[in-house]
Coordinates of C-alpha atoms in Angstrom, one line a residue:
X1 CA -34.3 8.5 -3.8
X2 CA -33.2 5.1 -2.7
X3 CA -29.5 5.3 -1.8
X4 CA -27.5 2.0 -2.2
X5 CA -27.1 0.5 1.5
X6 CA -23.7 -0.3 2.3
X7 CA -24.8 -2.7 4.5
X8 CA -27.0 -4.3 2.4
X9 CA -26.3 -8.3 1.7
X10 CA -24.3 -9.4 -1.1
X11 CA -23.6 -12.6 -1.0
X12 CA -24.8 -14.7 -4.1
X13 CA -25.3 -11.4 -5.8
X14 CA -23.2 -12.6 -8.8
X15 CA -24.3 -15.5 -11.1
X16 CA -22.3 -18.7 -11.4
X17 CA -20.4 -18.4 -15.2
X18 CA -22.8 -19.5 -18.2
X19 CA -22.1 -23.0 -18.8
X20 CA -20.0 -23.7 -16.1
X21 CA -20.5 -25.7 -12.8
X22 CA -18.3 -23.5 -10.8
X23 CA -18.7 -20.0 -9.4
X24 CA -17.3 -16.9 -11.5
X25 CA -13.9 -15.9 -10.8
X26 CA -12.4 -12.6 -10.3
X27 CA -8.6 -11.3 -10.5
X28 CA -7.7 -7.8 -9.1
X29 CA -4.7 -5.9 -10.2
X30 CA -3.8 -3.0 -7.4
X31 CA -1.5 -0.2 -8.8
X32 CA 0.0 2.4 -6.2
X33 CA 0.5 2.9 -2.2
X34 CA -0.2 0.3 0.8
X35 CA -3.7 2.0 0.9
X36 CA -4.7 0.5 -2.2
X37 CA -3.3 -3.0 -1.6
X38 CA -5.7 -2.0 1.6
X39 CA -8.6 -1.5 -0.7
X40 CA -8.2 -4.4 -3.0
X41 CA -8.3 -6.7 -0.2
X42 CA -11.4 -5.5 0.9
X43 CA -12.8 -5.4 -3.0
X44 CA -11.6 -9.4 -2.7
X45 CA -13.4 -10.0 0.4
X46 CA -16.6 -8.5 -0.7
X47 CA -16.7 -10.4 -4.1
X48 CA -16.0 -13.8 -2.2
X49 CA -18.8 -12.6 0.2
X50 CA -20.8 -12.5 -3.1
X51 CA -20.1 -15.9 -4.1
X52 CA -17.0 -15.4 -6.5
X53 CA -13.6 -17.3 -6.0
X54 CA -10.0 -15.8 -6.9
X55 CA -8.9 -17.2 -10.3
X56 CA -5.5 -17.6 -9.2
X57 CA -5.6 -18.5 -5.4
X58 CA -1.9 -19.0 -5.1
X59 CA -1.6 -15.4 -6.6
X60 CA -2.0 -14.0 -10.1
X61 CA 0.7 -13.1 -12.5
X62 CA 2.0 -9.7 -13.7
X63 CA 0.5 -10.0 -17.3
X64 CA -3.4 -8.6 -16.7
X65 CA -4.3 -10.0 -20.2
X66 CA -2.9 -13.3 -19.7
X67 CA -4.7 -13.4 -16.3
X68 CA -8.1 -12.0 -17.7
X69 CA -8.0 -15.2 -19.8
X70 CA -9.0 -17.3 -16.8
X71 CA -11.2 -15.0 -15.0
X72 CA -14.8 -14.0 -15.2
X73 CA -14.1 -10.4 -13.6
X74 CA -11.0 -8.4 -13.8
X75 CA -11.1 -5.1 -11.4
X76 CA -8.0 -2.5 -11.8
X77 CA -7.7 -0.7 -8.7
X78 CA -5.7 2.5 -9.9
X79 CA -3.3 5.2 -8.5
X80 CA -3.3 8.7 -10.0
X81 CA -0.3 10.1 -8.0
X82 CA 2.3 9.8 -11.1
X83 CA 1.7 11.2 -14.5
X84 CA 2.3 7.9 -16.2
X85 CA -1.0 6.3 -14.0
X86 CA -3.4 6.9 -17.0
X87 CA -0.9 5.7 -19.3
X88 CA -0.5 2.4 -17.2
X89 CA -4.5 2.1 -17.0
X90 CA -5.0 2.6 -20.4
X91 CA -2.6 0.2 -21.7
X92 CA -4.2 -2.6 -19.5
X93 CA -7.5 -1.6 -20.8
X94 CA -6.5 -1.6 -24.3
X95 CA -5.2 -5.3 -24.0
X96 CA -8.2 -6.4 -22.2
X97 CA -10.4 -5.0 -25.0
X98 CA -8.7 -7.9 -27.3
X99 CA -9.5 -10.8 -24.4
X100 CA -13.0 -9.6 -24.2
X101 CA -14.0 -9.7 -28.2
X102 CA -13.3 -13.2 -28.0
X103 CA -14.5 -13.6 -24.2
X104 CA -17.8 -11.2 -24.5
X105 CA -19.0 -12.1 -21.1
X106 CA -15.6 -10.9 -19.2
X107 CA -16.2 -8.0 -17.2
X108 CA -13.9 -5.3 -16.7
X109 CA -14.1 -2.9 -13.8
X110 CA -11.7 -0.1 -12.7
X111 CA -11.9 1.4 -9.1
X112 CA -9.1 3.5 -7.5
X113 CA -7.9 7.2 -7.4
X114 CA -7.8 7.4 -11.1
X115 CA -11.7 6.2 -11.5
X116 CA -12.5 8.8 -8.8
X117 CA -10.6 11.6 -10.9
X118 CA -11.8 10.7 -14.4
X119 CA -15.2 9.2 -13.8
X120 CA -17.3 9.2 -17.2
X121 CA -14.1 9.8 -19.0
X122 CA -12.7 6.1 -18.6
X123 CA -15.8 4.6 -20.8
X124 CA -15.6 7.1 -23.2
X125 CA -11.9 6.1 -23.8
X126 CA -12.6 2.5 -23.2
X127 CA -16.5 1.8 -23.9
X128 CA -15.4 -1.8 -23.0
X129 CA -15.7 -1.4 -19.5
X130 CA -18.2 -2.4 -17.2
X131 CA -17.8 -0.6 -14.1
X132 CA -15.9 2.7 -12.5
X133 CA -16.2 3.0 -8.9
X134 CA -14.2 5.6 -6.9
X135 CA -12.4 5.5 -3.8
X136 CA -15.6 6.2 -1.3
X137 CA -17.7 3.5 -2.6
X138 CA -15.8 0.3 -3.0
X139 CA -18.5 -1.2 -1.2
X140 CA -20.7 -1.0 -4.1
X141 CA -18.6 -2.8 -6.2
X142 CA -20.5 -6.4 -6.2
X143 CA -24.1 -4.4 -6.9
X144 CA -22.1 -2.2 -9.4
X145 CA -21.3 -5.6 -11.2
X146 CA -24.6 -7.1 -11.2
X147 CA -26.3 -4.3 -12.3
X148 CA -24.2 -3.8 -15.3
X149 CA -24.9 -7.3 -16.7
X150 CA -28.7 -7.0 -15.5
X151 CA -28.9 -3.7 -17.9
X152 CA -26.3 -4.7 -20.1
X153 CA -24.5 -1.1 -20.1
X154 CA -21.7 0.3 -18.4
X155 CA -22.1 1.2 -14.6
X156 CA -20.1 4.5 -13.3
X157 CA -20.7 5.5 -9.9
X158 CA -18.7 8.0 -7.8
X159 CA -19.5 9.3 -4.1
X160 CA -18.1 12.7 -3.1
X161 CA -17.5 11.4 0.5
X162 CA -16.9 8.1 2.0
X163 CA -20.0 6.2 2.5
X164 CA -18.3 3.3 4.5
X165 CA -15.0 2.9 6.2
X166 CA -13.2 0.0 4.1
X167 CA -11.9 -1.5 7.2
X168 CA -15.6 -2.5 8.1
X169 CA -15.9 -4.6 4.9
X170 CA -15.3 -8.3 4.5
X171 CA -11.7 -9.0 3.2
X172 CA -9.6 -11.4 1.6
X173 CA -6.0 -10.5 2.9
X174 CA -3.2 -11.5 0.6
X175 CA -0.9 -12.6 3.5
X176 CA -1.8 -14.8 6.6
X177 CA 1.2 -13.6 8.4
X178 CA 1.4 -9.7 8.1
X179 CA -1.9 -7.6 7.6
X180 CA -2.5 -3.7 6.9
X181 CA -5.0 -2.2 9.2
X182 CA -6.0 1.2 8.3
X183 CA -6.4 3.9 11.2
X184 CA -7.4 6.9 9.0
X185 CA -8.5 7.7 5.1
X186 CA -8.2 11.0 3.7
X187 CA -5.5 13.9 4.3
X188 CA -6.0 17.4 5.7
X189 CA -2.4 18.6 4.4
X190 CA -2.6 21.0 1.1
X191 CA 0.8 19.9 -0.6
X192 CA 1.0 21.6 -3.9
X193 CA 2.1 18.3 -6.0
X194 CA -0.2 15.7 -4.5
X195 CA -4.0 15.1 -5.9
X196 CA -4.7 12.5 -3.2
X197 CA -6.5 15.3 -0.7
X198 CA -8.8 15.5 -3.9
X199 CA -9.6 12.4 -4.2
X200 CA -9.7 10.3 -0.9
X201 CA -11.0 13.5 0.8
X202 CA -10.5 15.2 4.3
X203 CA -9.0 13.0 6.7
X204 CA -11.1 10.7 8.9
X205 CA -9.8 8.8 11.9
X206 CA -11.5 5.4 13.1
X207 CA -11.9 5.0 16.7
X208 CA -9.2 3.7 18.6
X209 CA -11.1 0.7 20.1
X210 CA -12.5 -0.1 16.7
X211 CA -8.6 -0.3 15.1
X212 CA -7.7 -2.5 18.2
X213 CA -10.4 -4.6 18.0
X214 CA -9.1 -5.2 14.3
X215 CA -5.9 -5.8 14.9
X216 CA -6.7 -8.3 17.7
X217 CA -9.0 -10.2 15.1
X218 CA -6.0 -10.3 12.6
X219 CA -3.9 -11.4 14.9
X220 CA -6.2 -14.3 16.4
X221 CA -6.3 -15.4 12.5
X222 CA -2.7 -15.7 12.6
X223 CA -0.8 -12.3 11.6
X224 CA 2.1 -12.0 13.8
X225 CA 2.9 -8.7 11.9
X226 CA 0.7 -5.3 11.6
X227 CA 1.2 -2.1 9.4
X228 CA -1.0 0.9 10.8
X229 CA -2.3 2.8 7.6
X230 CA -2.9 6.5 7.0
X231 CA -2.0 9.4 4.9
X232 CA -0.5 11.3 7.6
X233 CA -0.8 8.7 10.7
X234 CA 0.8 11.3 13.3
X235 CA -2.0 13.7 12.9
X236 CA -4.5 10.9 13.6
X237 CA -6.6 11.6 16.9
X238 CA -7.1 15.5 15.9
X239 CA -10.6 14.9 14.3
X240 CA -11.8 13.3 17.8
X241 CA -9.6 16.1 19.9
X242 CA -6.6 13.6 21.3
X243 CA -3.4 14.7 20.1
X244 CA -1.4 12.2 21.3
X245 CA -3.6 9.5 19.9
X246 CA -0.8 8.1 17.5
X247 CA 1.5 7.4 20.2
X248 CA -1.2 6.0 22.6
X249 CA -2.3 3.5 19.8
X250 CA 1.2 2.4 19.1
X251 CA 1.6 1.6 22.9
X252 CA -1.8 -0.3 22.8
X253 CA -1.2 -2.5 20.0
X254 CA 1.8 -3.2 21.6
X255 CA 0.2 -4.8 24.6
X256 CA -1.8 -7.1 22.5
X257 CA -0.4 -10.8 23.1
X258 CA 1.0 -12.4 19.9
X259 CA 1.8 -9.2 18.1
X260 CA 5.5 -9.4 17.5
X261 CA 5.9 -6.4 14.7
X262 CA 4.3 -3.4 14.4
X263 CA 4.8 -0.8 11.6
X264 CA 3.0 2.2 10.1
X265 CA 3.0 4.4 7.1
X266 CA 3.3 7.6 6.6
X267 CA 4.2 10.1 9.0
X268 CA 4.4 13.9 7.9
X269 CA 7.8 15.7 9.4
X270 CA 5.4 18.5 10.1
X271 CA 3.5 16.7 13.0
X272 CA 6.1 13.9 14.0
X273 CA 6.3 14.4 17.7
X274 CA 8.7 13.3 20.5
X275 CA 6.2 11.3 22.0
X276 CA 5.7 9.3 19.0
X277 CA 9.9 8.6 19.0
X278 CA 9.2 7.2 22.6
X279 CA 6.4 5.0 21.9
X280 CA 8.8 3.4 19.4
X281 CA 11.9 3.2 21.7
X282 CA 9.8 1.9 24.5
X283 CA 7.3 -0.6 22.8
X284 CA 9.4 -3.6 22.1
X285 CA 7.1 -4.7 19.2
X286 CA 7.6 -1.6 17.4
X287 CA 10.0 -2.3 14.7
X288 CA 13.2 -0.1 14.5
X289 CA 12.5 1.4 10.9
X290 CA 10.9 4.4 9.7
X291 CA 9.4 6.0 6.6
X292 CA 10.0 9.6 6.8
X293 CA 9.1 11.6 3.2
X294 CA 11.5 14.7 2.6
X295 CA 10.7 15.3 -1.0
X296 CA 13.2 18.1 -1.0
X297 CA 15.8 19.3 1.1
X298 CA 15.9 22.7 -0.2
X299 CA 13.9 25.3 2.3
X300 CA 12.6 27.1 -0.9
X301 CA 11.1 24.3 -2.5
X302 CA 9.6 22.8 0.5
X303 CA 7.9 26.5 0.9
X304 CA 6.5 26.1 -2.7
X305 CA 5.6 22.6 -2.1
X306 CA 3.6 23.9 0.9
X307 CA 5.4 21.4 3.2
X308 CA 5.4 23.1 6.9
X309 CA 8.9 22.1 7.8
X310 CA 12.4 22.9 7.1
X311 CA 15.5 20.7 6.2
X312 CA 16.7 21.6 10.0
X313 CA 13.5 20.4 11.7
X314 CA 13.5 17.2 9.4
X315 CA 17.4 16.1 10.4
X316 CA 16.4 16.9 13.7
X317 CA 13.8 14.3 13.5
X318 CA 16.4 12.0 12.3
X319 CA 19.0 12.7 14.7
X320 CA 16.1 12.2 17.7
X321 CA 14.9 8.7 16.1
X322 CA 18.4 7.4 16.2
X323 CA 19.5 8.7 19.3
X324 CA 16.4 7.0 20.9
X325 CA 16.8 3.7 18.4
X326 CA 20.5 3.5 17.2
X327 CA 19.5 0.5 15.0
X328 CA 17.0 2.4 12.9
X329 CA 16.5 2.3 9.2
X330 CA 15.2 5.2 7.8
X331 CA 13.5 5.3 3.9
X332 CA 12.0 8.4 2.3
X333 CA 10.6 9.8 -0.5
X334 CA 12.1 12.4 -2.9
X335 CA 10.8 14.4 -5.8
X336 CA 13.1 15.8 -8.2
X337 CA 12.5 18.8 -10.3
X338 CA 9.4 20.5 -8.6
X339 CA 8.7 23.5 -10.7
X340 CA 11.6 26.4 -9.8
X341 CA 13.7 24.2 -8.3
X342 CA 17.0 25.7 -9.4
X343 CA 20.5 23.9 -9.2
X344 CA 21.2 24.9 -5.6
X345 CA 18.2 23.7 -4.7
X346 CA 18.9 20.5 -5.8
X347 CA 22.5 20.5 -4.3
X348 CA 20.5 21.3 -1.0
X349 CA 18.6 18.0 -1.2
X350 CA 21.8 15.9 -2.0
X351 CA 23.1 17.4 0.9
X352 CA 20.5 16.4 3.4
X353 CA 20.4 13.0 1.4
X354 CA 24.2 12.6 2.4
X355 CA 23.1 13.8 6.1
X356 CA 20.5 11.6 6.4
X357 CA 21.7 8.2 5.9
X358 CA 18.6 6.7 4.3
X359 CA 18.8 3.0 3.9
X360 CA 16.7 3.4 0.8
X361 CA 14.7 6.1 -0.8
X362 CA 11.7 6.2 -3.3
X363 CA 12.4 8.6 -5.7
X364 CA 10.2 10.4 -8.2
X365 CA 10.9 12.9 -11.5
X366 CA 8.3 15.4 -10.6
X367 CA 5.0 15.0 -13.1
X368 CA 2.1 17.8 -13.0
X369 CA -0.8 16.2 -12.0
X370 CA -3.9 18.3 -13.4
X371 CA -5.9 19.7 -10.4
X372 CA -3.1 20.2 -8.1
X373 CA -1.7 23.9 -7.4
X374 CA 1.8 22.9 -8.6
X375 CA 0.4 21.9 -12.0
X376 CA 0.1 25.8 -13.2
X377 CA 3.2 27.1 -11.4
X378 CA 5.6 28.7 -13.6
X379 CA 9.3 28.1 -14.0
X380 CA 8.6 24.1 -14.9
X381 CA 11.7 22.2 -14.9
X382 CA 13.0 20.9 -18.9
X383 CA 12.4 17.0 -18.5
X384 CA 16.5 16.4 -19.7
X385 CA 17.4 18.5 -16.4
X386 CA 15.2 16.6 -14.4
X387 CA 16.4 13.3 -15.6
X388 CA 20.1 14.5 -15.3
X389 CA 19.4 15.2 -11.6
X390 CA 17.4 12.2 -11.1
X391 CA 20.5 10.4 -12.0
X392 CA 22.9 12.1 -10.0
X393 CA 20.2 11.5 -6.9
X394 CA 19.9 7.9 -7.6
X395 CA 23.9 7.5 -7.8
X396 CA 24.5 9.2 -4.3
X397 CA 21.6 7.1 -2.8
X398 CA 22.7 3.8 -4.3
X399 CA 26.0 4.6 -2.7
X400 CA 24.7 5.5 0.8
X401 CA 22.4 2.3 0.5
X402 CA 25.2 0.0 -0.1
X403 CA 27.3 1.5 2.4
X404 CA 24.6 1.2 5.1
X405 CA 23.7 -2.4 3.8
X406 CA 27.3 -3.2 4.0
X407 CA 27.6 -2.2 7.7
X408 CA 24.9 -5.2 8.5
X409 CA 27.2 -7.8 7.2
X410 CA 28.3 -10.1 10.3
X411 CA 25.2 -9.2 12.1
X412 CA 22.7 -11.9 13.3
X413 CA 19.2 -10.8 12.2
X414 CA 15.7 -12.1 12.5
X415 CA 14.0 -12.6 9.7
X416 CA 10.1 -13.0 9.1
X417 CA 10.0 -15.5 5.7
X418 CA 7.4 -14.3 2.9
X419 CA 5.7 -15.8 0.4
X420 CA 7.2 -14.4 -2.7
X421 CA 9.5 -11.1 -1.8
X422 CA 12.8 -12.8 -3.7
X423 CA 12.1 -13.0 -7.8
X424 CA 15.1 -14.8 -8.1
X425 CA 14.6 -17.6 -5.4
X426 CA 13.6 -20.7 -7.2
X427 CA 17.0 -20.4 -9.2
X428 CA 18.8 -19.7 -6.0
X429 CA 17.6 -22.0 -3.8
X430 CA 16.9 -19.3 -1.6
X431 CA 14.1 -18.1 0.6
X432 CA 13.4 -14.3 1.5
X433 CA 11.9 -11.9 4.0
X434 CA 12.1 -8.8 6.1
X435 CA 14.2 -8.1 9.0
X436 CA 12.7 -6.2 11.8
X437 CA 14.4 -3.0 10.4
X438 CA 12.3 -4.0 7.0
X439 CA 15.9 -4.9 5.1
X440 CA 15.0 -7.3 2.6
X441 CA 17.4 -10.7 3.5
X442 CA 17.5 -13.2 1.2
X443 CA 18.6 -16.6 2.9
X444 CA 20.3 -19.9 1.9
X445 CA 19.2 -22.6 3.9
X446 CA 22.3 -24.9 2.9
X447 CA 21.6 -28.7 4.0
X448 CA 18.7 -27.9 6.5
X449 CA 16.5 -30.9 6.7
X450 CA 13.2 -30.5 4.9
X451 CA 11.3 -30.9 7.9
X452 CA 13.0 -27.8 9.7
X453 CA 12.6 -25.2 7.0
X454 CA 10.7 -22.4 7.9
X455 CA 7.4 -22.0 6.3
X456 CA 5.8 -18.4 5.2
X457 CA 5.5 -16.5 8.4
X458 CA 8.0 -18.4 10.4
X459 CA 10.8 -16.6 11.8
X460 CA 14.7 -17.4 11.0
X461 CA 17.6 -15.9 12.7
X462 CA 20.4 -15.8 10.6
X463 CA 24.1 -14.3 9.8
X464 CA 24.4 -11.7 7.3
X465 CA 27.3 -12.6 5.0
X466 CA 26.8 -10.4 2.1
X467 CA 25.1 -7.3 0.8
X468 CA 23.9 -5.3 -2.2
X469 CA 22.0 -1.8 -2.1
X470 CA 19.0 -3.1 -2.1
X471 CA 19.0 -6.2 -0.3
X472 CA 21.0 -8.4 2.6
X473 CA 22.3 -12.2 1.6
X474 CA 22.8 -14.9 4.2
X475 CA 24.1 -18.0 2.8
X476 CA 24.8 -21.2 5.2
X477 CA 24.5 -18.8 8.0
X478 CA 21.1 -19.7 9.7
X479 CA 21.4 -19.7 13.5
X480 CA 17.8 -20.8 14.5
X481 CA 14.2 -21.5 13.0
X482 CA 11.1 -20.5 15.5
X483 CA 8.2 -22.0 13.8
X484 CA 5.0 -19.6 14.7
X485 CA 1.5 -19.3 14.6
X486 CA 1.8 -17.3 11.2
X487 CA 3.2 -20.5 9.5
X488 CA 0.5 -23.0 11.1
X489 CA -2.1 -20.5 9.7
X490 CA -0.1 -20.4 5.8
X491 CA 0.2 -24.1 5.9
X492 CA -3.6 -24.3 7.0
X493 CA -4.5 -21.9 4.2
X494 CA -2.7 -24.0 1.6
X495 CA -4.0 -27.2 2.6
X496 CA -7.4 -25.4 2.1
X497 CA -8.5 -24.3 5.3
X498 CA -9.9 -20.9 5.3
X499 CA -7.4 -18.6 7.3
X500 CA -7.6 -15.3 6.0
X501 CA -10.5 -16.1 4.1
X502 CA -13.4 -13.2 3.0
X503 CA -15.8 -14.5 6.0
X504 CA -13.7 -12.4 8.2
X505 CA -14.8 -9.1 8.9
X506 CA -13.0 -6.0 10.6
X507 CA -15.3 -4.7 13.2
X508 CA -18.2 -4.8 15.2
X509 CA -20.0 -3.0 12.6
X510 CA -19.6 -5.8 9.6
X511 CA -21.9 -8.7 10.1
X512 CA -21.4 -11.7 7.8
X513 CA -23.0 -10.9 4.1
X514 CA -25.6 -13.3 3.2
X515 CA -29.1 -13.3 1.2
X516 CA -29.7 -11.8 -2.2
X517 CA -28.5 -8.5 -3.9
X518 CA -30.4 -5.3 -4.1
X519 CA -30.4 -2.9 -7.3
X520 CA -30.5 0.4 -5.2
X521 CA -30.0 3.7 -7.4
X522 CA -26.6 5.3 -6.8
X523 CA -26.1 8.7 -4.8
X524 CA -24.3 10.1 -8.1
X525 CA -24.3 8.4 -11.4
X526 CA -22.3 9.8 -14.1
X527 CA -22.9 8.8 -17.8

């Protein structure tokens, strides 16, 4: 059998639009976590290396059907973590069916975790889909699109293990000033509610040299902020026998000239060690922000979830982080209504949340995911009980977030200006960005002259004048503006330069693609 060669050249693989002079255009809609965002950047890089261009260079809108009217290829990168994932996917596909009826040349591709899970079921339910590909073979996307066009039939290809590390693929980064860098893929944990290990496989770590080379590359391209990605970043290094590798990696990244902000997500409380706290505190570029998933404050529920820590250990980690980094803003994930959760269990969660003083929390009502052990557990909590508990948790966290943000009023903070973090910025005349602790800040520039106004990627020091549960405000309180390499890179891209373009690859194993496409047979093809 001839396997798809992940290093096979892909440029010029996709034909130009029929009846047009320009190249074919694409839109990618990303659902789910930061890892999906990272993967979508690779998909965009692959499509551009194949000769395509974005239908909306300044960024697509929120209506996938409307976007599809202006695109030749629509890719939906799916999530399977929540129960509504399938609803969102098939709702989007239903709307795209209408577009394809009057634009039959439109190609629709579905990738990501839901594709890995549902496989041929997607084409059965939505036969107008042209390509289905999984989490382990995003590198095959351009080939599959061409094969679907050539063969005039849907192509479904799912691999059971990773073929090419995504970070070695061409990339089209969404931002020139902030970059995602994957340090591992997959997960070795066995949380009973989570489908991720099944869909993304066992953890595989990249070698430190490859990661540092990619970080250096994105910094050279203009980024001043990097977020290190992994399903469980602080177990990084176990696969090659170095248990302290993640702390060492943080320190090594901190030595890269020009890198001003380092973040990471997500750690696991069971494996979070004091050497990581020390590395955070001792490395100036590592930001005073931490996302630490709690999931539940009840030890009984944590045991049922197979979360190998208890509430006392969790609170101890937070105490040690705050002792070393007093201004750290800590966020979390919490699930309400896990099977068997009693009112007493839920009260324990409320107590831990009160004690933790999270700046923000991502809260979820438990939904059973087929294929997970928790979906078959007895004592599923009635939906109305889950909803009532969820409302109480939200009210508590909203109060805490409001109090924590109010404590920031009067402080001076440095904000990395973003391109589109504030939905009301155009109406309010503000710009938005993230403080060092990752809080969202809306900044009013007042009468600051146009020539002195910060660009996306620049840094502005402001005094906080107001707060709300989910953001801070600074009106007429600009202390200083620092123009940066990232702002220069943003301006270059806006003016038509190639900063952040698909020609940039990540790591030594990714030569610039060129030449014709080959139509190799898939390792696993599902009809």
